[in-house]
CSV table of C-alpha atoms and ligand atoms in Angstrom, one decimal:
chain,number,residue,atom,x,y,z
A,13,MET,CA,111.5,128.2,108.7
A,14,PRO,CA,111.7,127.0,112.3
A,15,ASP,CA,112.5,123.3,113.0
A,16,ILE,CA,110.3,121.7,115.5
A,17,LEU,CA,110.6,118.4,117.3
A,18,ILE,CA,107.3,117.0,118.8
A,19,LYS,CA,108.2,114.7,121.7
A,20,ASN,CA,106.1,112.5,123.9
A,21,THR,CA,103.3,112.0,121.3
A,22,LYS,CA,101.5,109.2,119.6
A,23,VAL,CA,101.0,109.0,115.8
A,24,PHE,CA,98.5,107.0,113.7
A,25,VAL,CA,100.7,105.0,111.4
A,26,ASN,CA,100.1,101.6,109.8
A,27,ASN,CA,96.6,101.7,111.1
A,28,TYR,CA,97.4,102.0,114.8
A,29,LEU,CA,98.4,104.5,117.3
A,30,GLN,CA,102.0,104.3,118.4
A,31,PRO,CA,104.4,106.3,120.5
A,32,ALA,CA,106.7,108.4,118.4
A,33,GLU,CA,108.6,111.7,117.9
A,34,VAL,CA,108.0,113.9,114.9
A,35,LEU,CA,110.6,116.2,113.4
A,36,ILE,CA,109.6,119.1,111.2
A,37,GLU,CA,112.1,120.8,108.9
A,38,ASP,CA,111.6,123.3,106.1
A,39,GLY,CA,107.8,123.0,106.5
A,40,LYS,CA,107.9,119.3,105.9
A,41,ILE,CA,107.6,116.2,108.1
A,42,SER,CA,111.2,115.1,107.9
A,43,ARG,CA,111.2,112.2,110.3
A,44,ILE,CA,108.7,110.0,112.3
A,45,ALA,CA,110.5,107.6,114.7
A,46,LYS,CA,110.5,106.2,118.2
A,47,GLU,CA,113.3,108.5,119.2
A,48,ILE,CA,114.9,111.3,117.2
A,49,ASP,CA,118.3,112.7,118.1
A,50,VAL,CA,118.9,116.3,116.9
A,51,GLN,CA,121.5,118.8,117.9
A,52,ARG,CA,120.1,122.2,117.0
A,53,LEU,CA,116.4,123.0,117.1
A,54,ASN,CA,114.3,126.1,117.1
A,55,GLN,CA,111.5,124.6,119.2
A,56,THR,CA,110.6,121.4,121.1
A,57,ILE,CA,107.0,120.7,121.8
A,58,ASP,CA,106.3,118.3,124.6
A,59,ALA,CA,102.9,116.9,123.6
A,60,LYS,CA,102.5,115.2,127.0
A,61,GLY,CA,101.0,112.1,125.5
A,62,SER,CA,98.7,113.9,123.1
A,63,LEU,CA,98.1,112.7,119.6
A,64,THR,CA,99.9,114.1,116.5
A,65,LEU,CA,97.4,113.8,113.6
A,66,PRO,CA,97.1,115.3,110.1
A,67,ALA,CA,95.3,118.6,110.1
A,68,GLY,CA,92.0,118.9,108.3
A,69,ILE,CA,91.4,120.0,104.7
A,70,ASP,CA,88.0,121.6,104.4
A,71,VAL,CA,86.9,121.7,100.7
A,72,HIS,CA,83.7,123.5,101.4
A,73,VAL,CA,83.9,127.0,103.0
A,74,HIS,CA,82.1,130.3,102.2
A,75,PHE,CA,84.5,133.0,103.5
A,76,ARG,CA,82.2,135.7,102.1
A,77,ASP,CA,85.1,137.9,101.0
A,78,PRO,CA,84.7,140.1,98.8
A,79,GLY,CA,81.3,141.7,99.4
A,80,LEU,CA,79.8,140.1,102.5
A,81,ILE,CA,82.5,140.9,105.0
A,82,GLU,CA,80.0,141.7,107.8
A,83,LYS,CA,79.5,137.8,107.9
A,84,GLU,CA,83.2,136.8,107.5
A,85,ASP,CA,86.4,137.7,105.7
A,86,TRP,CA,89.5,135.9,104.6
A,87,TYR,CA,91.4,136.7,107.8
A,88,THR,CA,88.6,135.8,110.3
A,89,GLY,CA,87.5,132.7,108.3
A,90,SER,CA,91.1,131.4,108.1
A,91,CYS,CA,91.7,132.1,111.8
A,92,SER,CA,88.6,130.1,112.6
A,93,ALA,CA,89.9,127.3,110.4
A,94,ALA,CA,93.3,127.3,112.1
A,95,ALA,CA,91.9,127.3,115.6
A,96,GLY,CA,89.8,124.3,114.6
A,97,GLY,CA,92.7,122.3,113.2
A,98,ILE,CA,92.1,123.1,109.5
A,99,THR,CA,95.2,124.1,107.5
A,100,THR,CA,93.7,124.1,103.9
A,101,VAL,CA,90.4,125.4,102.7
A,102,VAL,CA,88.7,125.7,99.3
A,103,ASP,CA,86.3,128.7,99.1
A,104,HIS,CA,83.0,128.8,97.2
A,105,PRO,CA,82.1,131.5,94.7
A,106,ASN,CA,78.8,132.9,96.0
A,107,THR,CA,80.4,136.1,97.1
A,108,ILE,CA,79.6,139.7,95.9
A,109,PRO,CA,80.7,139.8,93.1
A,110,PRO,CA,80.4,136.0,92.5
A,111,THR,CA,83.7,134.3,91.3
A,112,ILE,CA,82.6,133.6,87.8
A,113,ASP,CA,85.3,134.9,85.5
A,114,LYS,CA,89.0,135.7,85.3
A,115,LYS,CA,88.7,139.1,86.8
A,116,THR,CA,86.5,138.2,89.8
A,117,PHE,CA,88.7,135.2,90.4
A,118,LYS,CA,91.9,137.2,90.4
A,119,ASP,CA,90.3,139.9,92.6
A,120,LYS,CA,89.4,137.2,95.2
A,121,LEU,CA,92.8,135.6,94.9
A,122,LYS,CA,94.5,139.0,95.7
A,123,ILE,CA,92.3,139.4,98.9
A,124,ALA,CA,92.9,135.8,100.0
A,125,ASN,CA,96.7,136.0,99.4
A,126,ARG,CA,96.9,139.1,101.5
A,127,ASN,CA,94.8,137.8,104.4
A,128,SER,CA,94.5,134.1,104.7
A,129,ILE,CA,96.5,132.4,107.4
A,130,VAL,CA,95.9,128.9,105.9
A,131,ASP,CA,96.6,127.5,102.5
A,132,PHE,CA,93.7,127.8,100.1
A,133,GLY,CA,92.1,127.0,96.8
A,134,LEU,CA,89.2,128.8,95.1
A,135,TYR,CA,86.3,127.3,93.2
A,136,GLY,CA,85.2,128.7,89.9
A,137,GLY,CA,81.5,129.5,89.9
A,138,VAL,CA,79.1,128.2,87.3
A,139,THR,CA,76.0,130.2,86.3
A,140,GLY,CA,75.3,131.3,82.8
A,141,ASN,CA,79.0,131.8,82.3
A,142,ILE,CA,79.8,128.7,80.2
A,143,ASP,CA,82.2,130.6,78.0
A,144,LYS,CA,84.1,131.8,81.1
A,145,LEU,CA,84.8,128.3,82.5
A,146,PRO,CA,88.1,127.8,80.6
A,147,GLU,CA,89.5,131.2,81.8
A,148,LEU,CA,88.5,130.3,85.3
A,149,TRP,CA,90.3,127.0,85.0
A,150,GLU,CA,93.4,128.7,83.6
A,151,SER,CA,93.3,131.2,86.4
A,152,GLY,CA,93.8,128.3,88.8
A,153,ALA,CA,90.3,127.2,90.0
A,154,THR,CA,90.7,124.1,92.1
A,155,ALA,CA,87.3,122.8,90.9
A,156,PHE,CA,84.0,124.1,89.8
A,157,GLY,CA,81.0,124.7,92.0
A,158,GLU,CA,79.0,124.9,94.0
A,159,ILE,CA,76.9,124.2,90.9
A,160,PHE,CA,73.5,125.1,92.5
A,161,MET,CA,70.6,123.0,91.1
A,162,ALA,CA,68.3,125.0,93.4
A,163,GLU,CA,68.2,128.4,95.0
A,164,SER,CA,70.6,128.9,97.9
A,165,THR,CA,72.6,131.8,99.2
A,166,GLY,CA,73.7,134.0,96.3
A,167,ALA,CA,71.0,132.6,93.9
A,168,LEU,CA,73.5,131.2,91.4
A,169,ASN,CA,71.3,128.3,90.5
A,170,ILE,CA,71.1,126.9,87.0
A,171,ASP,CA,68.7,124.7,85.1
A,172,GLU,CA,69.4,121.1,83.8
A,173,LYS,CA,70.3,122.3,80.3
A,174,CYS,CA,72.9,124.6,81.6
A,175,LEU,CA,74.2,121.9,84.0
A,176,ASP,CA,74.5,119.5,81.1
A,177,GLU,CA,76.5,122.0,79.1
A,178,ALA,CA,78.7,122.8,82.1
A,179,LEU,CA,79.5,119.1,82.6
A,180,GLY,CA,80.5,118.9,78.9
A,181,VAL,CA,83.0,121.7,79.4
A,182,MET,CA,84.3,120.1,82.7
A,183,LYS,CA,84.9,116.9,80.7
A,184,GLN,CA,86.9,118.8,78.1
A,185,LEU,CA,88.9,120.7,80.8
A,186,ASP,CA,89.3,117.6,82.9
A,187,ALA,CA,88.0,119.6,85.8
A,188,LEU,CA,85.9,118.5,88.7
A,189,PRO,CA,82.3,119.8,89.0
A,190,CYS,CA,80.9,120.0,92.5
A,191,ILE,CA,77.1,119.9,92.7
A,192,HIS,CA,74.6,121.2,95.2
A,193,ALA,CA,71.8,118.8,94.5
A,194,GLU,CA,68.3,120.0,95.3
A,195,ASP,CA,65.4,120.1,92.8
A,196,ASP,CA,64.2,123.7,92.4
A,197,LYS,CA,60.8,122.7,91.1
A,198,ILE,CA,60.0,120.6,94.2
A,199,ARG,CA,61.4,123.3,96.4
A,200,LEU,CA,59.1,125.9,94.8
A,201,GLU,CA,56.1,123.6,95.1
A,202,CYS,CA,56.7,122.8,98.7
A,203,GLU,CA,57.4,126.4,99.6
A,204,ALA,CA,54.1,127.4,98.0
A,205,PHE,CA,52.3,124.8,99.9
A,206,LEU,CA,53.9,125.9,103.2
A,207,LYS,CA,53.6,129.6,102.6
A,208,ASN,CA,51.7,130.2,105.8
A,209,ASP,CA,53.7,127.8,107.9
A,210,TYR,CA,56.2,129.7,110.1
A,211,ALA,CA,57.3,126.8,112.3
A,212,PRO,CA,61.1,126.5,111.9
A,213,ASP,CA,60.9,122.9,110.9
A,214,SER,CA,58.8,123.9,107.9
A,215,HIS,CA,62.2,124.5,106.3
A,216,SER,CA,63.0,120.7,106.4
A,217,ARG,CA,59.6,120.1,104.9
A,218,ALA,CA,60.2,122.7,102.2
A,219,ARG,CA,63.2,120.8,101.0
A,220,PRO,CA,62.3,117.2,101.8
A,221,ASN,CA,64.5,114.2,101.2
A,222,HIS,CA,63.2,113.6,97.7
A,223,CYS,CA,63.9,117.2,96.8
A,224,GLU,CA,67.6,116.3,97.2
A,225,ALA,CA,67.4,112.7,95.9
A,226,LEU,CA,65.6,113.6,92.7
A,227,ALA,CA,68.3,116.2,91.9
A,228,VAL,CA,71.0,113.6,92.7
A,229,GLU,CA,69.3,111.2,90.3
A,230,LYS,CA,69.0,113.8,87.5
A,231,ALA,CA,72.6,114.9,88.0
A,232,ILE,CA,73.9,111.3,87.9
A,233,LYS,CA,72.2,110.9,84.5
A,234,LEU,CA,74.0,114.0,83.2
A,235,ILE,CA,77.3,113.0,84.8
A,236,ARG,CA,77.1,109.6,83.1
A,237,LYS,CA,76.0,111.1,79.8
A,238,ASN,CA,79.0,113.4,79.7
A,239,GLY,CA,81.4,110.8,81.0
A,240,VAL,CA,82.8,113.2,83.5
A,241,LYS,CA,84.0,112.7,87.1
A,242,ALA,CA,81.9,114.7,89.6
A,243,HIS,CA,81.5,115.4,93.3
A,244,PHE,CA,78.3,116.0,95.3
A,245,CYS,CA,78.4,118.6,98.0
A,246,HIS,CA,76.7,118.1,101.4
A,247,ILE,CA,74.7,114.9,100.8
A,248,SER,CA,72.1,114.6,103.6
A,249,ALA,CA,69.2,112.4,102.6
A,250,MET,CA,69.2,108.6,103.0
A,251,GLU,CA,67.7,108.2,99.5
A,252,SER,CA,70.6,110.1,98.0
A,253,VAL,CA,73.0,107.7,99.7
A,254,GLY,CA,71.2,104.8,98.1
A,255,LEU,CA,71.7,106.3,94.7
A,256,LEU,CA,75.4,107.0,95.3
A,257,ARG,CA,75.9,103.4,96.6
A,258,LYS,CA,74.5,102.1,93.3
A,259,GLU,CA,76.9,104.2,91.2
A,260,ARG,CA,79.9,103.0,93.4
A,261,TYR,CA,78.7,99.4,92.8
A,262,LEU,CA,78.4,99.9,89.0
A,263,ASP,CA,81.9,101.4,88.8
A,264,SER,CA,83.4,98.6,90.9
A,265,GLN,CA,81.6,95.9,88.8
A,266,GLY,CA,83.1,97.5,85.6
A,267,GLY,CA,86.5,97.5,87.3
A,268,PHE,CA,86.6,101.3,87.3
A,269,ALA,CA,87.7,103.8,90.0
A,270,PRO,CA,84.7,105.7,91.4
A,271,THR,CA,83.3,108.3,88.9
A,272,ILE,CA,81.3,110.0,91.6
A,273,THR,CA,82.5,111.2,95.0
A,274,SER,CA,80.6,113.0,97.7
A,275,GLU,CA,80.8,114.9,101.0
A,276,ALA,CA,78.7,115.1,104.1
A,277,ALA,CA,78.5,118.2,106.4
A,278,PRO,CA,78.9,118.0,110.2
A,279,HIS,CA,75.4,119.6,110.7
A,280,HIS,CA,73.9,116.7,108.8
A,281,LEU,CA,75.9,114.2,110.9
A,282,PHE,CA,75.6,115.7,114.3
A,283,LEU,CA,72.3,117.6,114.2
A,284,SER,CA,68.9,116.5,113.2
A,285,THR,CA,65.3,117.7,112.9
A,286,LYS,CA,65.2,117.2,116.7
A,287,ASP,CA,67.3,120.4,117.0
A,288,TRP,CA,64.7,122.7,115.4
A,289,ASP,CA,63.2,123.4,118.8
A,290,ARG,CA,66.6,124.5,120.2
A,291,LEU,CA,67.9,126.3,117.1
A,292,GLY,CA,64.8,128.0,115.6
A,293,SER,CA,65.7,130.0,112.5
A,294,PHE,CA,69.4,129.6,113.3
A,295,GLY,CA,69.0,125.9,112.2
A,296,ARG,CA,68.1,126.9,108.6
A,297,MET,CA,70.5,125.6,106.0
A,298,ASN,CA,70.4,124.0,102.6
A,299,PRO,CA,69.9,121.1,102.4
A,300,PRO,CA,68.0,121.2,105.6
A,301,LEU,CA,68.2,119.3,108.9
A,302,ARG,CA,67.1,115.7,108.4
A,303,ASP,CA,65.4,113.1,110.6
A,304,ARG,CA,67.3,110.5,112.7
A,305,ARG,CA,67.1,107.9,110.0
A,306,SER,CA,69.0,110.0,107.5
A,307,VAL,CA,71.5,111.0,110.1
A,308,LYS,CA,72.2,107.4,110.9
A,309,MET,CA,72.4,106.4,107.3
A,310,LEU,CA,74.8,109.2,106.6
A,311,LEU,CA,77.1,108.1,109.4
A,312,ASN,CA,76.9,104.6,108.1
A,313,SER,CA,77.8,105.6,104.6
A,314,LEU,CA,80.8,107.6,105.9
A,315,ASN,CA,82.0,104.4,107.6
A,316,ASP,CA,81.4,102.1,104.7
A,317,GLY,CA,83.1,104.4,102.1
A,318,THR,CA,80.0,105.5,100.2
A,319,ILE,CA,80.7,109.1,101.3
A,320,ASP,CA,84.3,110.1,100.9
A,321,VAL,CA,84.7,113.5,102.6
A,322,VAL,CA,83.5,115.5,105.5
A,323,ALA,CA,83.5,119.2,104.7
A,324,SER,CA,82.0,122.0,106.8
A,325,ASP,CA,79.9,124.0,104.4
A,326,HIS,CA,81.0,126.9,106.7
A,327,ALA,CA,78.3,129.4,105.7
A,328,PRO,CA,78.4,132.2,108.3
A,329,HIS,CA,75.6,134.7,108.7
A,330,THR,CA,75.4,137.2,111.6
A,331,GLU,CA,73.2,136.7,114.6
A,332,ALA,CA,71.1,139.7,113.6
A,333,GLU,CA,70.5,138.2,110.2
A,334,LYS,CA,69.5,134.8,111.6
A,335,ASP,CA,67.4,136.1,114.4
A,336,VAL,CA,64.3,136.6,112.3
A,337,ASP,CA,61.4,134.4,111.3
A,338,ILE,CA,62.3,131.1,109.5
A,339,LYS,CA,61.2,132.4,106.1
A,340,SER,CA,63.3,135.6,106.3
A,341,ALA,CA,66.4,134.0,107.8
A,342,PRO,CA,69.3,133.3,105.3
A,343,SER,CA,70.4,129.7,104.9
A,344,GLY,CA,73.7,128.5,106.3
A,345,VAL,CA,75.5,127.9,109.5
A,346,PRO,CA,79.2,128.4,110.5
A,347,GLY,CA,81.2,125.2,111.0
A,348,VAL,CA,84.9,125.4,109.9
A,349,GLU,CA,86.2,125.6,113.5
A,350,THR,CA,84.0,122.8,114.8
A,351,LEU,CA,84.4,120.2,112.0
A,352,VAL,CA,87.5,118.5,113.4
A,353,PRO,CA,86.5,118.9,117.1
A,354,LEU,CA,83.1,117.2,116.4
A,355,MET,CA,84.8,114.4,114.4
A,356,LEU,CA,87.3,113.7,117.2
A,357,VAL,CA,84.4,113.4,119.6
A,358,ALA,CA,82.7,111.0,117.2
A,359,VAL,CA,85.8,108.9,117.2
A,360,LYS,CA,86.0,109.0,121.0
A,361,ARG,CA,82.3,107.7,121.0
A,362,ASN,CA,83.2,104.9,118.5
A,363,LEU,CA,80.9,106.3,115.8
A,364,LEU,CA,83.8,105.9,113.4
A,365,PRO,CA,87.4,104.7,113.6
A,366,LEU,CA,90.3,107.2,113.9
A,367,GLY,CA,91.7,106.0,110.5
A,368,ARG,CA,88.4,106.7,108.8
A,369,MET,CA,88.2,110.1,110.3
A,370,ILE,CA,91.7,110.9,109.0
A,371,ASP,CA,90.7,109.6,105.5
A,372,VAL,CA,87.5,111.8,105.3
A,373,THR,CA,89.0,115.0,106.7
A,374,SER,CA,92.4,114.9,105.1
A,375,LYS,CA,93.5,112.1,102.8
A,376,ASN,CA,90.4,111.9,100.6
A,377,PRO,CA,89.8,115.6,100.1
A,378,ALA,CA,93.4,116.0,99.1
A,379,LYS,CA,93.2,113.2,96.6
A,380,ILE,CA,89.8,114.1,95.1
A,381,PHE,CA,90.7,117.8,94.8
A,382,GLY,CA,94.3,117.3,93.5
A,383,LEU,CA,95.8,118.9,96.6
A,384,ASN,CA,98.2,116.0,96.9
A,385,ARG,CA,100.2,117.7,94.1
A,386,PHE,CA,101.2,120.1,96.9
A,387,SER,CA,102.2,117.4,99.4
A,388,LYS,CA,98.9,117.7,101.3
A,389,GLY,CA,96.8,115.0,102.9
A,390,VAL,CA,99.5,112.4,103.8
A,391,PHE,CA,101.0,112.0,107.2
A,392,ALA,CA,104.4,110.7,106.3
A,393,GLU,CA,108.0,111.8,105.8
A,394,GLY,CA,108.5,114.3,103.0
A,395,TYR,CA,104.9,115.7,103.1
A,396,ASP,CA,103.8,119.1,104.3
A,397,ALA,CA,103.8,119.4,108.1
A,398,ASP,CA,100.1,120.3,108.3
A,399,ILE,CA,99.3,118.7,111.6
A,400,ILE,CA,97.4,119.1,114.8
A,401,ILE,CA,98.2,118.0,118.3
A,402,VAL,CA,95.1,116.9,120.2
A,403,ASN,CA,94.6,115.7,123.8
A,404,HIS,CA,91.9,113.1,123.3
A,405,SER,CA,90.9,113.3,126.9
A,406,ARG,CA,90.2,117.0,126.9
A,407,VAL,CA,86.6,117.3,125.8
A,408,THR,CA,85.3,120.8,126.1
A,409,GLU,CA,81.9,122.5,125.7
A,410,ILE,CA,81.6,124.2,122.3
A,411,LYS,CA,80.7,127.9,122.9
A,412,GLY,CA,80.0,130.5,120.2
A,413,ASP,CA,81.9,133.1,122.2
A,414,ASP,CA,85.1,131.0,122.0
A,415,LEU,CA,85.1,130.7,118.3
A,416,HIS,CA,86.8,133.0,115.8
A,417,SER,CA,84.3,133.4,113.0
A,418,LYS,CA,82.6,136.8,112.6
A,419,ALA,CA,79.3,134.9,112.8
A,420,GLY,CA,79.7,134.9,116.6
A,421,TRP,CA,77.4,131.9,117.2
A,422,THR,CA,77.4,128.2,116.5
A,423,PRO,CA,74.6,125.6,116.0
A,424,TYR,CA,76.6,123.3,118.3
A,425,GLU,CA,76.4,125.5,121.4
A,426,GLY,CA,76.8,123.3,124.5
A,427,MET,CA,77.8,120.2,122.6
A,428,ASP,CA,81.2,118.4,123.1
A,429,GLY,CA,84.3,119.2,121.1
A,430,ILE,CA,87.9,118.1,121.2
A,431,PHE,CA,89.8,121.2,120.0
A,432,PRO,CA,93.5,121.1,119.0
A,433,GLU,CA,96.2,122.1,121.5
A,434,TYR,CA,98.3,123.1,118.5
A,435,THR,CA,97.8,123.6,114.8
A,436,ILE,CA,100.9,123.5,112.7
A,437,ALA,CA,100.7,124.6,109.0
A,438,ARG,CA,103.6,123.9,106.7
A,439,GLY,CA,105.8,123.6,109.8
A,440,GLU,CA,104.7,126.9,111.4
A,441,VAL,CA,102.7,126.9,114.7
A,442,VAL,CA,99.6,128.9,113.8
A,443,TRP,CA,97.5,128.1,116.8
A,444,ASP,CA,98.7,127.1,120.4
A,445,GLY,CA,95.6,128.3,122.2
A,446,ASP,CA,96.2,131.7,120.7
A,447,LEU,CA,96.4,132.6,117.0
A,448,ILE,CA,100.0,133.3,116.2
A,449,ALA,CA,100.1,133.4,112.5
A,450,PRO,CA,100.8,136.5,110.4
A,451,ARG,CA,98.0,137.6,108.0
A,452,GLY,CA,98.6,136.4,104.5
A,453,ARG,CA,100.9,133.5,105.3
A,454,GLY,CA,98.6,131.1,103.5
A,455,ASN,CA,99.6,129.9,100.0
A,456,PHE,CA,97.4,129.7,97.0
A,457,LEU,CA,97.1,126.1,95.7
A,458,PRO,CA,96.1,126.5,92.1
A,459,GLY,CA,94.2,123.8,90.3
A,460,LYS,CA,95.9,121.7,87.6
A,461,GLY,CA,94.6,123.9,84.7
A,462,PHE,CA,96.6,126.9,86.1
A,463,LYS,CA,98.4,128.7,83.3
A,464,SER,CA,99.5,132.1,84.3
A,465,ALA,CA,100.4,134.0,87.4
A,466,ASP,CA,99.8,137.4,85.9
A,467,PHE,CA,98.3,139.6,88.6
A,468,GLU,CA,97.2,142.8,86.9
B,508,NCD,N1,74.4,125.8,102.9
B,508,NCD,C1,73.7,126.9,103.0
B,508,NCD,O1,72.6,126.9,103.5
B,508,NCD,N2,74.2,128.1,102.6
B,508,NCD,C2,75.3,128.4,101.8
B,508,NCD,C3,75.2,128.0,100.4
B,508,NCD,C4,75.1,126.6,100.1
B,508,NCD,O2,76.0,125.8,100.4
B,508,NCD,O3,74.0,126.1,99.6
B,508,NCD,C5,75.7,129.8,102.0
B,508,NCD,O4,76.6,130.3,101.3
B,508,NCD,O5,75.1,130.5,102.8
B,509,ZN,ZN1,75.2,124.2,98.9
B,510,ZN,ZN1,78.0,125.6,100.6
């Protein structure tokens, strides 16, 4: 594995940016110091004053492979990740077939192993397959989810009784359930009421704030009943944030570590219902775009620690699929490549501190999803050299044409992004303005229930 010395850079250590050099050996960060003297080297990167930061870990992607590869596949999805400064992803199960037993898990694993250029974990899906959850866990599922409480792409949604049962199994396995919280009854009622409303923003009204918050509330009850740790996907409504804050408070009062963690998606942080006019049916995703009050509250809760993670919910659909009326368009927007660039702009605009950005894009996802077992999520000597080099002054316009997802479009068209100059994954340069990583270089990072490596 090549040794790399990054010179003329700044690193974020001990809570401030300081000039340093970074040495990478055998895929690990081997030294961080003011000056490093080495005799033999494969490569020196002159960062020209740019920052060397931890790469992102995106725990919420839909790479669509197998079965939906006209939207994305493991190669294009992982290329998009690498070009956007993400070196680890965790992929959701709503593929065709869905990842809901040992066989479908192993089949997806084979495809990912052969094609992914970044390290990856896989979720185990939860539908009516309660008896299959242990075999998914033993096959190496990182976590379980999305557990859909309402209809979304793939229609894997389950009812409360099934959720209750699944949480009981998670408790026994010591696995993490990840919940897509929306209430399907409210969704159906609102959709019926809006059946003749074809304005794009009717989608936000079809899944209003309380549609999410009520599901969060119901799920919290079941999480507490089962005494299990749990994670909420893509929290978007201000009312949900309030509920999560209360649970944090109760745990802290009892002297406990947080039982419940959560993530926010960039489209809920950087877009709002104001974008419906610009985006039309392309702006459709679940949960939907929210108004400015929720957007503000979400950003605040990312800052104050209520929300732990930013994850993209990269949910690509082709332009042709999206370019139809709001009711026929599939839900979901691509985002793995723009997550870090948008967050870096948010830091530049003082919407959150750099240290907090690093926590929510790298440190926290690694910790919550057990990826620190693989030396992920810490920028320090001895840890995986999963890093990006970014020129904080080089703000560029985000353009769908420049991105690497098969989707071919982005909801952030024309917005500002700070893209990495280099992405280095386990010590290998995978992106330097061009993708230079061999297909299949990504490693599978099995969950802690992993028992066997039999690939039949
Ligand atoms: N977010 C979405 O609107 N869509 C996701 C599924 C999901 O996360 O609900 C997809 O896979 O298309
Ligand atoms: Zn979801
Ligand atoms: Zn999703």
